[in-house]
Amino acid sequence: MDCGSCAAKIRDAVTRMPGVSGVEVSIMSERLRLTLDEAQTGRDKVEKTVRALGYEIAPRADSTKREFVLPSANIPKADGGTHSDHDHEGHDHGPQADAAAKRDESGHGSPGHVHDAPADRGKRWYQTGKGKLVIVTALLLGAAWIIEYLAPEIGKWAFIAACLIGVAPVAKRAFAALQMGQPFTIESLMTIAAIGALFINAAEEAALVVFLFAVGEVLEGVAAGKARDGIRALANLVPKTALLEVNGTTKEVPAASLSVGQMILVRPGDRIPADGEISEGTSGVDESPVTGESVPKARGPGDGVFAGSINTEAVLRVKVTKGPEDNTIARIIRLVEEAEEARAPTERFIDRFSRWYMPAIVAVAALVVLVPPLAFGQPWDTWVYRGLALLLIGCPCALVISVPASIASAMSTGARKGLLMKGGAVIEAAARVGWVAFDKTGTLTHGRPQVTDLVTFGGTSEAELLAVAAGVETGSSHPLAIAILNKAKEAGIAALPSRDAKALMGKGVMATVGDAPAWVASPRFAMENGGLDGLGLRQATTFEEAGKTAVAVFRAKTPLGLIVMRDEPRADAKEAVRQLTTMGVSSVILTGDNPRTAAAIAGDLGLKFEADMMPEDKLAYIREIGRQDGVMMIGDGINDAPALKQASVGVAMGSGTDVALETADAAILRDRVTDIPATIRLSRAAMANIRQNVTIALGLKAVFLVTSVLGLTGLWIAILADTGATVLVTLNALRLLRFNPEREA
């Protein structure tokens, strides 16, 4: 598909079929998704309907794990063509898809002109179905001019023949759309204009209009393809093959076949084929293809690596930790695909507007044709001609494509910089944000606190304190838990065996350690439950006033001690707050930590703060400030999920939990706080670009509608203006691909 009317035609035609609901058509990923009652309508009938409109269609894989994969790079075939409809490696399409692929290759899958058929991708424009139509119509037009020059008496008939041959495939699609209850399509307007021009003896201009229409569709296809390429390129970041270690030897296997737990070898200069953990070797890893981080990071044993990153220095042995359908690139692609379903309110409004705009244009054109001759005795030829020009200029393609083209370009730019937004609705909401609420641990701070002090009570030793605490925290991924486990490991202390661990939301963790329950919790919770006395609480308060975090370790009514940690603010946190303030956005910290630690961090960064907040408290606070202005919530933990969902825009830090990433509307992969103002900056640029596009589309329409009625512009100028508007708004949208959201205006 290469324009907004393509998606509208498919959506309307399929929606009318019995047993069909929930129809979604994505222009940029060229995907049709629907809920189908096959007892009423078969899949083959859906495919037949789409093909009748002039579009190729092939089923996606049955595997839900592979469902999200975007069209991959052009994979050479034996006959020199290409496949790029979707990923052809690692899963089976079944006989139905194979048959569709054969139809693509033979060229017989669709009547008339095929819109950017899958088999055409990756070819030169003149090798595609659209390009061939342009060449044929150009040759026909040229031949007609030559015949008119050599034999003027039959020149008119040569132009008529050129017009009819060129418009035939367009008319066929128009008739198919008409049969499906869609009389107002660009094909129908084009057909009426061309045939009407023949009846008023404008055969030469009719043939020229048919040629320019074909040229315009090629230009639209090229422009739309450029808009898609940035997103489609994400699928190419992961290499197609990997070096798998099996019984001490390596063999090359498809990267899509890797599974969790396997060991792979990554040579210097190679892309890492899977998310994993380094088992052996130390090297610089360039993560810029994934996160946009330009400086390679030193990675060694125990460090995680992303699929698509580049190993720059030494050989690495990497243990696969996520399957190909769950790696970082796959998750980005899934977010981008899901993003197209979350259409911006502006886009939905324009869709509704275009539904009555087309019939209105047809009605105005009819009035232009009928009123002057009937009411004022004007010549029919003149006003029929002007009415036909009005029909051509009235097509809303440029208006309908203006929003999705800008959204797709913005998402592509964001993905390259590690800024992921789940669709136009998120971009529009982010552009209107007036407040940013930060979680503290793992968001404004590194989320990697280190144990600085151990305080024991009674006869408890430091070794016993760490053994019990490590037992409670075993298996937890919380930053404080990891700090405790790392401290125990450094001290050579084994965690006591534990079971039945349970998180106490916003309070701590409890588990059965040995044969009795034990807790690692906040000092306040410990005080309320007999795990800390007054002296212990005062000690915890002293540490907290110094900007540290203290947790109490205790068994039933028996305090064991305090473990004190410190988590330093990220280096760019202060700069991010400054940028937000400059942009007119207010900031606040919402944390479950104690007020003294929160005050120490907030004071250094120049922020307001709210401390001792439970998940429901964060939710209520977000709801309250959201009544006055748009709110963006930044978090990384499970306890942030409700607040992320409540905010106008929820943003998960890339190092956060899967729950936060799934709940959030956007994600920051680089763990840079300055990426928050960059996200807002990109969203504002995208909305400005959309406003420009709507102005271009409607402005050109308005100008040429007036000039067509006044007779200043004719049919061929009208079709040029229509095509030109579509190409202009798409090219303007492509400017966002060069936009740098990190640069302050």
XYZ file of C-alpha atoms in Angstrom:
745
model
C 0.000 0.000 0.000
C 1.279 3.438 -0.783
C -1.409 5.881 0.331
C -4.115 6.358 2.911
C -6.926 5.528 0.498
C -5.363 2.073 -0.021
C -5.869 1.201 3.628
C -9.345 2.748 3.690
C -10.467 0.725 0.659
C -9.256 -2.553 2.130
C -10.659 -1.812 5.582
C -14.100 -0.824 4.270
C -14.375 -3.761 1.859
C -13.354 -6.377 4.416
C -15.482 -4.868 7.200
C -18.614 -5.309 5.055
C -18.098 -9.083 4.918
C -20.230 -11.238 7.285
C -18.378 -12.651 10.278
C -15.588 -10.064 10.080
C -14.800 -7.704 12.963
C -11.887 -5.815 14.497
C -10.342 -4.939 11.130
C -6.966 -3.160 11.360
C -4.962 -2.140 8.304
C -1.427 -0.754 8.782
C -0.135 1.339 5.913
C 3.508 1.300 6.932
C 3.870 -2.395 7.805
C 1.309 -3.344 5.124
C -0.542 -5.674 7.446
C -4.203 -6.672 7.616
C -5.420 -8.068 10.931
C -9.010 -9.079 11.686
C -11.213 -11.368 13.731
C -12.929 -13.875 11.440
C -15.872 -16.237 11.943
C -14.955 -18.815 9.306
C -18.425 -20.350 9.520
C -19.715 -17.199 7.798
C -16.746 -16.161 5.634
C -13.736 -18.216 4.628
C -10.159 -16.960 4.579
C -10.004 -17.492 0.828
C -12.900 -15.063 0.364
C -11.082 -12.392 2.390
C -7.966 -12.848 0.228
C -10.049 -12.806 -2.961
C -11.664 -9.519 -1.905
C -8.310 -7.866 -1.238
C -6.914 -9.080 -4.567
C -9.976 -7.812 -6.395
C -9.081 -4.317 -5.149
C -5.642 -4.648 -6.777
C -3.427 -5.663 -3.857
C -1.367 -8.801 -3.298
C -1.881 -10.669 -0.027
C -0.150 -13.601 1.643
C -0.885 -15.198 5.036
C 1.504 -14.644 7.885
C 3.033 -17.526 9.822
C 0.741 -19.458 12.141
C 3.277 -19.181 14.986
C 2.310 -16.383 17.349
C 5.929 -16.106 18.413
C 6.927 -15.047 14.910
C 3.846 -12.981 14.236
C 5.484 -9.655 15.028
C 8.373 -9.957 12.542
C 8.490 -7.060 10.097
C 9.379 -7.563 6.430
C 13.076 -8.417 6.313
C 15.727 -7.302 3.877
C 15.488 -8.495 0.327
C 16.640 -12.115 0.315
C 17.966 -13.198 -3.092
C 16.123 -16.024 -4.791
C 17.473 -18.477 -7.289
C 15.825 -16.651 -10.165
C 17.363 -13.339 -9.214
C 14.209 -11.880 -7.714
C 13.595 -11.088 -4.073
C 11.333 -12.009 -1.215
C 10.603 -9.413 1.406
C 6.963 -9.750 2.278
C 7.976 -11.038 5.706
C 10.660 -13.100 7.348
C 11.132 -16.300 5.320
C 13.562 -17.930 7.702
C 12.949 -19.982 10.790
C 9.308 -20.870 10.257
C 6.966 -22.497 7.772
C 4.241 -20.606 5.992
C 2.258 -23.657 4.960
C 0.870 -24.492 1.545
C -1.460 -21.521 1.457
C 1.411 -19.061 1.814
C 3.503 -20.992 -0.681
C 0.719 -20.700 -3.191
C 0.521 -16.974 -2.533
C 4.263 -16.676 -3.015
C 3.950 -18.456 -6.343
C 1.260 -16.023 -7.389
C 3.614 -13.159 -6.504
C 6.384 -14.630 -8.606
C 4.244 -15.386 -11.631
C 2.579 -12.009 -11.628
C -0.904 -13.528 -11.860
C -2.049 -12.932 -8.301
C -3.852 -9.666 -8.883
C -5.850 -8.075 -11.656
C -4.556 -4.959 -13.340
C -2.038 -2.834 -11.514
C -0.536 -4.239 -8.302
C 0.236 -1.784 -5.487
C 3.842 -2.406 -4.456
C 3.491 -6.182 -4.755
C 5.778 -8.145 -2.412
C 7.642 -9.591 -5.402
C 8.370 -6.029 -6.598
C 10.255 -4.928 -3.477
C 13.953 -4.359 -3.929
C 13.665 -3.952 -7.702
C 14.344 -0.853 -9.767
C 11.225 1.236 -10.325
C 11.041 0.232 -13.993
C 11.050 -3.469 -13.018
C 7.956 -3.165 -10.836
C 4.328 -3.482 -11.872
C 3.848 0.257 -11.382
C 6.947 1.082 -13.375
C 5.896 -1.122 -16.258
C 2.511 0.626 -16.362
C 4.282 3.996 -16.594
C 6.474 2.740 -19.440
C 3.501 1.288 -21.345
C 1.408 4.452 -20.986
C 4.412 6.616 -21.987
C 4.972 4.511 -25.119
C 1.277 4.703 -25.983
C 1.252 8.466 -25.488
C 4.435 8.900 -27.525
C 3.061 6.698 -30.299
C -0.150 8.737 -30.372
C 1.782 11.995 -30.765
C 3.821 10.515 -33.606
C 0.675 9.242 -35.356
C -0.999 12.635 -34.931
C 2.052 14.323 -36.474
C 2.210 11.908 -39.428
C -1.535 11.429 -39.936
C -3.564 14.177 -38.214
C -6.859 12.682 -39.367
C -6.342 9.558 -37.205
C -4.342 11.179 -34.411
C -7.458 11.654 -32.280
C -8.162 7.907 -32.416
C -4.582 7.137 -31.377
C -4.994 9.259 -28.233
C -8.352 7.610 -27.510
C -6.699 4.187 -27.804
C -3.800 5.286 -25.548
C -6.255 6.600 -22.964
C -8.462 3.495 -22.968
C -5.557 1.032 -22.780
C -3.902 3.007 -19.972
C -7.068 3.525 -17.937
C -8.325 -0.081 -18.283
C -6.558 -1.540 -15.203
C -7.545 1.537 -13.173
C -11.174 1.166 -14.270
C -11.090 -2.515 -13.357
C -10.084 -1.663 -9.804
C -12.674 1.117 -9.662
C -15.398 -1.329 -10.713
C -14.262 -3.861 -8.086
C -14.438 -1.163 -5.400
C -17.875 -0.091 -6.657
C -19.140 -3.674 -6.334
C -18.002 -3.601 -2.700
C -19.928 -0.421 -1.949
C -17.075 2.067 -2.443
C -18.021 4.478 -5.247
C -15.728 7.308 -4.129
C -12.166 6.044 -4.719
C -9.300 7.701 -6.560
C -9.606 5.000 -9.239
C -13.283 5.806 -9.816
C -12.599 9.553 -9.963
C -9.701 8.935 -12.346
C -11.819 6.704 -14.585
C -14.720 9.201 -14.715
C -12.320 12.060 -15.509
C -10.522 10.173 -18.289
C -13.692 8.811 -19.974
C -15.461 12.149 -19.508
C -12.588 13.948 -21.202
C -13.018 11.666 -24.229
C -16.681 12.626 -24.503
C -15.830 16.349 -24.637
C -13.160 15.783 -27.302
C -10.167 16.207 -24.964
C -8.602 12.868 -25.961
C -5.015 14.148 -25.941
C -5.377 15.572 -22.446
C -7.177 12.414 -21.260
C -4.233 10.250 -22.395
C -1.779 12.648 -20.716
C -3.767 12.496 -17.456
C -3.656 8.671 -17.500
C 0.135 8.786 -17.953
C 0.613 11.349 -15.161
C -1.593 9.262 -12.854
C 0.671 6.257 -13.428
C 3.772 8.402 -12.792
C 2.201 9.744 -9.613
C 1.561 6.250 -8.281
C 5.204 5.324 -8.870
C 6.329 8.441 -6.990
C 3.909 7.723 -4.155
C 5.194 4.146 -3.935
C 8.822 5.295 -3.818
C 8.068 7.890 -1.139
C 6.037 5.435 0.967
C 8.803 2.826 0.590
C 11.345 5.317 1.924
C 9.122 5.970 4.924
C 8.950 2.209 5.627
C 12.608 1.427 5.126
C 13.693 2.902 8.444
C 11.336 0.601 10.340
C 11.936 -2.446 8.139
C 15.705 -2.069 8.629
C 15.278 -2.995 12.307
C 14.760 -6.609 11.282
C 18.173 -6.638 9.621
C 20.120 -5.780 12.787
C 20.202 -9.400 13.921
C 22.531 -11.553 11.775
C 20.953 -14.453 9.881
C 23.460 -17.020 11.196
C 25.278 -17.809 14.449
C 28.285 -19.921 15.473
C 26.864 -22.524 17.854
C 29.164 -24.502 20.151
C 28.299 -28.219 20.243
C 30.550 -30.712 22.058
C 33.591 -28.449 21.799
C 33.156 -27.670 18.094
C 31.369 -24.796 16.372
C 28.921 -24.947 13.516
C 27.016 -22.282 11.649
C 23.257 -22.380 12.277
C 20.354 -20.008 11.553
C 20.122 -17.377 14.307
C 16.357 -17.958 14.372
C 16.973 -21.525 15.586
C 18.878 -20.560 18.751
C 17.313 -21.462 22.096
C 17.887 -20.405 25.705
C 20.925 -22.003 27.331
C 22.919 -22.638 24.161
C 26.497 -21.341 23.880
C 27.516 -19.243 20.875
C 30.852 -17.877 19.715
C 31.033 -14.235 18.585
C 34.154 -13.186 16.672
C 35.542 -9.630 16.549
C 33.582 -7.585 14.014
C 30.546 -9.882 14.146
C 27.077 -8.864 15.239
C 25.810 -10.696 18.308
C 22.980 -12.985 17.128
C 21.025 -13.260 20.400
C 20.461 -11.629 23.767
C 22.782 -13.364 26.184
C 25.311 -13.308 28.986
C 29.051 -13.391 28.395
C 30.574 -16.602 29.767
C 34.123 -16.065 28.591
C 36.107 -13.177 27.133
C 36.279 -9.414 27.532
C 35.668 -7.025 24.664
C 34.243 -3.672 23.673
C 30.635 -4.034 22.537
C 29.157 -1.422 20.211
C 25.474 -1.143 21.154
C 24.734 1.789 18.817
C 22.632 -0.285 16.376
C 20.264 -1.087 19.251
C 20.426 1.811 21.691
C 22.079 4.588 19.681
C 24.902 4.711 22.263
C 27.888 5.661 20.123
C 30.760 4.655 22.453
C 31.501 0.881 22.721
C 31.185 -0.431 26.283
C 33.612 -2.876 27.907
C 31.801 -6.137 28.599
C 33.124 -9.219 30.369
C 31.991 -12.451 32.035
C 28.566 -12.075 33.665
C 27.603 -8.996 31.615
C 24.521 -9.050 29.411
C 24.652 -8.244 25.682
C 21.977 -7.321 23.136
C 21.223 -9.087 19.878
C 22.321 -6.806 17.028
C 25.236 -5.288 18.976
C 28.703 -5.501 17.431
C 31.666 -7.225 19.104
C 34.622 -4.923 18.396
C 37.781 -6.414 19.947
C 38.048 -10.041 21.117
C 36.310 -13.398 20.818
C 33.355 -13.820 23.197
C 31.538 -16.943 24.329
C 27.933 -15.963 25.013
C 25.217 -17.991 26.698
C 21.821 -17.351 25.065
C 19.332 -15.985 27.632
C 16.403 -15.133 25.336
C 14.988 -16.887 22.303
C 14.909 -15.121 18.921
C 11.250 -14.171 19.391
C 12.003 -12.433 22.724
C 15.343 -10.695 22.148
C 15.783 -6.942 22.308
C 15.422 -6.376 18.559
C 12.324 -8.588 18.419
C 10.834 -6.612 21.278
C 11.576 -3.318 19.510
C 9.973 -4.613 16.317
C 6.958 -5.844 18.256
C 6.577 -2.444 19.906
C 6.836 -0.682 16.530
C 4.236 -2.989 14.961
C 1.874 -2.591 17.895
C 2.446 1.151 17.700
C 0.682 1.396 14.348
C -2.521 0.162 15.960
C -2.496 3.041 18.471
C -3.488 5.705 15.976
C -3.224 9.342 16.939
C -6.485 11.220 17.625
C -5.522 13.560 14.784
C -5.247 10.604 12.411
C -8.639 9.246 13.458
C -10.199 12.690 12.932
C -8.711 12.981 9.442
C -10.015 9.509 8.578
C -13.520 10.553 9.605
C -13.147 13.849 7.735
C -12.083 12.122 4.510
C -15.163 9.871 4.572
C -17.519 12.790 3.974
C -14.987 14.939 2.122
C -14.969 12.694 -0.993
C -18.762 12.601 -1.471
C -18.811 16.369 -0.887
C -16.230 16.899 -3.650
C -18.257 14.731 -6.035
C -21.385 16.744 -5.200
C -19.567 20.050 -5.799
C -18.163 18.739 -9.085
C -21.689 17.751 -10.171
C -22.944 21.241 -9.344
C -20.070 22.797 -11.312
C -21.030 20.659 -14.321
C -24.800 21.212 -14.130
C -25.534 24.656 -12.687
C -23.743 27.027 -15.145
C -25.101 25.345 -18.318
C -28.637 24.813 -16.973
C -29.052 28.042 -15.017
C -26.963 30.463 -17.056
C -26.773 28.873 -20.502
C -22.984 28.334 -20.331
C -21.327 25.842 -22.754
C -21.475 22.236 -21.536
C -17.947 21.332 -22.725
C -16.317 24.059 -20.630
C -18.088 23.187 -17.384
C -17.896 19.419 -17.795
C -14.134 19.859 -18.238
C -13.886 21.984 -15.095
C -16.012 19.513 -13.125
C -13.727 16.656 -14.185
C -10.659 18.653 -13.074
C -12.396 19.251 -9.747
C -12.894 15.486 -9.301
C -9.183 14.822 -9.776
C -8.007 17.537 -7.429
C -10.486 16.392 -4.769
C -8.779 13.067 -3.915
C -7.816 13.072 -0.183
C -4.761 10.778 -0.511
C -2.305 13.457 0.598
C -4.433 14.339 3.615
C -4.921 10.725 4.731
C -1.224 9.778 4.382
C 0.005 12.977 6.090
C -0.293 11.638 9.662
C 0.879 7.993 9.354
C 3.906 9.028 7.272
C 5.032 11.474 9.970
C 4.339 8.974 12.775
C 6.294 6.222 11.002
C 9.276 8.524 10.410
C 9.249 9.708 14.028
C 9.109 6.133 15.355
C 11.955 5.119 13.059
C 14.107 8.044 14.231
C 13.279 7.243 17.842
C 14.119 3.543 17.413
C 17.579 4.444 16.068
C 18.175 6.555 19.181
C 16.800 3.963 21.604
C 13.534 5.887 22.074
C 10.556 3.593 21.523
C 6.995 4.929 21.411
C 3.984 2.687 20.918
C 2.186 4.638 18.228
C 0.732 7.939 17.159
C -1.500 8.277 20.212
C 1.604 8.131 22.443
C 3.491 10.649 20.303
C 0.559 13.062 20.408
C 0.203 12.673 24.184
C 3.968 13.095 24.759
C 3.921 16.349 22.781
C 1.393 17.774 25.267
C 3.181 16.686 28.471
C 3.477 19.372 31.150
C 4.712 17.177 34.043
C 7.319 14.430 34.291
C 7.179 12.154 37.340
C 10.323 10.093 38.021
C 10.703 6.958 40.035
C 14.033 7.169 41.895
C 15.800 3.800 42.030
C 16.935 2.640 38.596
C 15.558 5.751 36.921
C 17.175 8.891 38.317
C 19.810 6.707 39.966
C 21.826 3.902 38.381
C 19.738 1.253 40.076
C 22.953 -0.517 41.112
C 23.321 0.356 44.791
C 26.283 -0.989 46.720
C 26.381 -2.023 50.364
C 28.304 0.584 52.369
C 27.575 -0.379 55.988
C 26.504 -3.427 58.038
C 25.022 -2.866 61.513
C 24.322 -5.935 63.665
C 22.070 -6.223 66.729
C 22.476 -8.507 69.713
C 24.667 -11.528 69.139
C 24.151 -11.532 65.368
C 27.376 -11.595 63.338
C 27.824 -9.839 59.991
C 28.122 -13.249 58.316
C 24.792 -14.389 59.801
C 23.133 -11.073 58.859
C 24.246 -11.429 55.230
C 23.384 -15.148 55.076
C 19.799 -14.532 56.221
C 19.342 -11.442 54.007
C 20.770 -13.248 50.970
C 18.449 -16.177 51.640
C 15.415 -13.869 51.638
C 16.544 -12.077 48.467
C 17.621 -15.163 46.465
C 16.015 -15.041 43.022
C 14.973 -11.384 43.257
C 15.996 -8.947 40.516
C 15.376 -5.798 42.579
C 18.455 -3.512 42.660
C 18.646 -3.591 46.482
C 18.409 -7.384 46.453
C 21.205 -7.633 43.899
C 23.384 -5.353 46.068
C 22.854 -7.644 49.076
C 23.535 -10.806 47.053
C 26.701 -9.274 45.572
C 27.952 -8.285 49.039
C 27.390 -11.828 50.342
C 29.195 -13.246 47.322
C 32.158 -10.885 47.799
C 32.381 -11.877 51.466
C 32.257 -15.578 50.546
C 29.064 -16.126 52.531
C 26.527 -18.641 51.196
C 22.857 -17.697 51.329
C 20.804 -19.825 53.699
C 18.309 -22.119 51.937
C 14.931 -20.422 51.538
C 11.466 -20.988 50.100
C 8.090 -19.284 49.734
C 9.564 -15.843 49.014
C 6.909 -13.130 48.726
C 7.203 -9.459 47.816
C 5.477 -7.011 50.160
C 4.584 -4.200 47.747
C 6.477 -1.067 48.727
C 7.569 -2.601 52.065
C 10.108 -5.337 51.429
C 10.387 -9.109 51.018
C 9.720 -12.067 53.296
C 10.651 -15.744 52.938
C 11.062 -18.874 55.000
C 14.811 -19.053 55.659
C 15.914 -22.280 57.258
C 12.839 -23.278 59.205
C 11.556 -19.846 60.245
C 10.279 -16.742 58.465
C 12.633 -13.809 57.874
C 12.152 -10.317 56.490
C 14.227 -7.740 54.615
C 12.113 -4.601 54.814
C 11.960 -0.858 55.271
C 12.820 0.443 58.762
C 9.268 1.735 59.218
C 7.722 -1.654 58.405
C 10.279 -3.371 60.663
C 9.460 -0.974 63.543
C 5.728 -1.708 63.158
C 6.347 -5.478 63.218
C 8.878 -5.806 66.026
C 11.904 -6.058 63.773
C 13.551 -2.807 64.880
C 13.750 -0.882 68.141
C 14.024 2.865 68.763
C 17.842 2.856 68.723
C 17.903 0.923 65.449
C 15.420 3.336 63.890
C 17.573 6.327 64.901
C 20.617 4.659 63.302
C 18.649 4.051 60.106
C 17.531 7.702 60.122
C 21.134 8.903 60.392
C 22.141 6.875 57.345
C 19.109 8.089 55.400
C 19.926 11.730 56.105
C 23.255 11.063 54.403
C 21.382 9.985 51.252
C 21.749 6.250 51.863
C 19.078 3.543 51.948
C 18.819 1.301 55.000
C 16.889 -1.967 55.157
C 16.168 -3.920 58.330
C 16.770 -7.684 58.505
C 14.753 -9.506 61.153
C 13.030 -12.695 62.175
C 9.778 -12.826 64.128
C 10.148 -10.139 66.833
C 13.952 -10.501 66.605
C 15.979 -7.683 65.012
C 19.136 -8.983 63.307
C 20.594 -5.779 61.896
C 20.665 -3.099 59.237
C 22.144 -3.283 55.751
C 22.947 0.156 54.358
C 23.333 0.912 50.634
C 23.869 3.903 48.417
C 22.710 4.382 44.857
C 24.355 7.316 43.083
C 22.331 9.600 40.781
C 22.987 9.171 37.083
C 25.524 11.630 35.698
C 23.013 13.134 33.253
C 20.065 13.398 35.666
C 20.730 17.055 36.541
C 21.108 17.984 32.860
C 17.834 16.215 32.032
C 15.964 18.194 34.687
C 17.488 21.428 33.324
C 16.371 20.575 29.778
C 12.849 19.766 30.945
C 12.629 23.057 32.819
C 13.829 24.931 29.711
C 11.080 23.186 27.724
C 8.449 24.346 30.225
C 7.962 20.890 31.781
C 7.806 20.477 35.585
C 9.441 17.467 37.292
C 8.855 15.515 40.511
C 10.301 12.375 42.167
C 7.822 9.731 43.326
C 9.603 7.128 45.443
C 8.844 4.451 47.978
C 12.108 5.353 49.716
C 12.166 7.342 52.934
C 11.852 11.158 52.885
C 15.434 11.781 54.019
C 17.038 9.746 51.225
C 14.613 11.232 48.709
C 15.402 14.758 49.933
C 19.135 14.159 49.538
C 18.691 13.086 45.891
C 16.034 15.690 45.052
C 18.023 18.522 46.596
C 21.047 17.702 44.469
C 18.954 17.614 41.285
C 16.721 20.591 42.079
C 13.482 18.578 42.074
C 10.304 18.316 44.091
C 9.728 14.919 45.700
C 7.107 12.692 47.299
C 8.476 9.879 49.484
C 7.215 6.762 51.305
C 4.828 6.151 48.415
C 3.089 2.830 47.931
C 2.092 1.856 44.362
C -1.460 3.079 45.027
C -0.070 6.406 46.296
C 1.865 6.938 43.073
C -1.273 6.093 41.124
C -3.354 8.632 43.061
C -0.700 11.351 42.700
C -0.462 10.818 38.921
C -4.254 10.930 38.640
C -4.391 14.175 40.612
C -1.796 16.160 38.633
C -3.134 14.627 35.419
C -6.355 16.588 35.881
C -4.487 19.827 35.140
C -1.907 18.732 32.563
C -0.447 15.823 30.610
C 1.802 13.627 32.784
C 4.724 11.422 31.748
C 5.718 8.790 34.338
C 9.206 7.257 34.206
C 9.782 3.976 36.043
C 11.528 0.623 35.871
C 9.981 -1.706 38.443
C 6.934 -3.895 38.966
C 5.617 -1.461 41.563
C 5.697 1.304 38.911
C 3.355 -0.551 36.532
C 0.060 0.941 37.851
C 1.422 4.505 37.721
C 2.881 3.922 34.250
C -0.554 2.867 33.045
C -2.345 5.781 34.722
C -0.045 8.471 33.291
C -0.778 10.162 29.955
C 2.489 8.568 28.818
C 4.229 5.806 30.779
C 7.938 5.390 29.981
C 9.975 2.365 31.065
C 13.741 2.518 31.404
C 15.336 -0.162 29.223
C 16.988 -1.927 32.132
C 13.625 -2.261 33.854
C 11.458 -5.307 34.321
C 9.470 -6.891 31.515
C 6.271 -5.941 33.381
C 7.211 -2.247 33.261
C 8.182 -2.488 29.571
C 4.907 -4.202 28.641
C 2.786 -1.774 30.676
C 4.508 1.387 29.499
C 3.609 3.408 26.402
C 7.257 4.064 25.601
C 10.699 2.749 26.500
C 14.170 4.269 26.895
C 16.801 1.680 25.920
C 19.958 3.604 26.790
C 19.136 4.282 30.455
C 19.890 7.955 29.849
C 17.721 10.420 31.729
C 18.356 13.017 28.990
C 16.446 10.715 26.652
C 13.258 11.824 28.436
C 13.427 15.427 27.139
C 14.626 13.969 23.816
C 11.429 11.881 23.609
C 9.280 14.946 24.273
C 11.318 16.944 21.741
C 10.826 14.251 19.073
C 7.094 14.080 19.794
C 6.717 17.835 19.486
C 8.659 17.792 16.211
C 6.408 15.018 14.891
C 3.234 16.932 15.750
C 4.653 20.091 14.134
C 5.437 18.006 11.038
C 1.860 16.672 10.995
C 0.462 20.203 11.169
C 2.707 21.187 8.250
C 1.513 18.178 6.253
C -2.160 18.904 6.858
C -1.569 22.530 5.845
C 0.225 21.456 2.640
C -2.472 18.926 1.739
C -5.461 21.184 2.412
C -3.723 24.327 1.139
C -2.884 22.844 -2.256
C -6.390 21.391 -2.540
C -7.962 24.758 -1.762
C -5.799 26.640 -4.284
C -6.371 24.207 -7.139
C -10.061 23.727 -6.396
C -10.506 27.470 -6.961
C -8.283 27.605 -10.064
C -10.037 24.529 -11.544
C -13.482 26.096 -11.103
C -12.226 29.354 -12.628
C -10.739 27.460 -15.562
C -7.163 28.547 -14.827
C -5.887 24.965 -14.468
C -6.841 21.886 -16.479
C -6.985 18.135 -16.052
C -3.275 17.408 -16.269
C -2.430 20.172 -13.793
C -5.108 18.773 -11.459
C -3.629 15.272 -11.432
C -0.127 16.720 -10.993
C -1.341 18.774 -8.031
C -2.967 15.730 -6.436
C 0.104 13.535 -6.883
C 2.410 16.398 -5.971
C 0.595 16.991 -2.694
C 0.944 13.318 -1.737
C 4.633 13.258 -2.594
C 5.251 16.586 -0.822
C 3.677 15.506 2.474
C 5.565 12.200 2.376
C 8.891 13.920 1.661
C 8.182 16.418 4.435
C 7.509 13.505 6.793
C 10.827 11.942 5.767
C 12.613 15.023 7.146
C 11.940 13.539 10.578
C 14.364 10.730 9.716
C 17.152 13.339 9.929
C 15.816 14.993 13.077
C 18.154 14.812 16.076
C 16.012 14.758 19.254
C 19.109 15.129 21.447
C 19.839 18.617 20.135
C 18.136 21.443 21.985
C 16.271 23.908 19.794
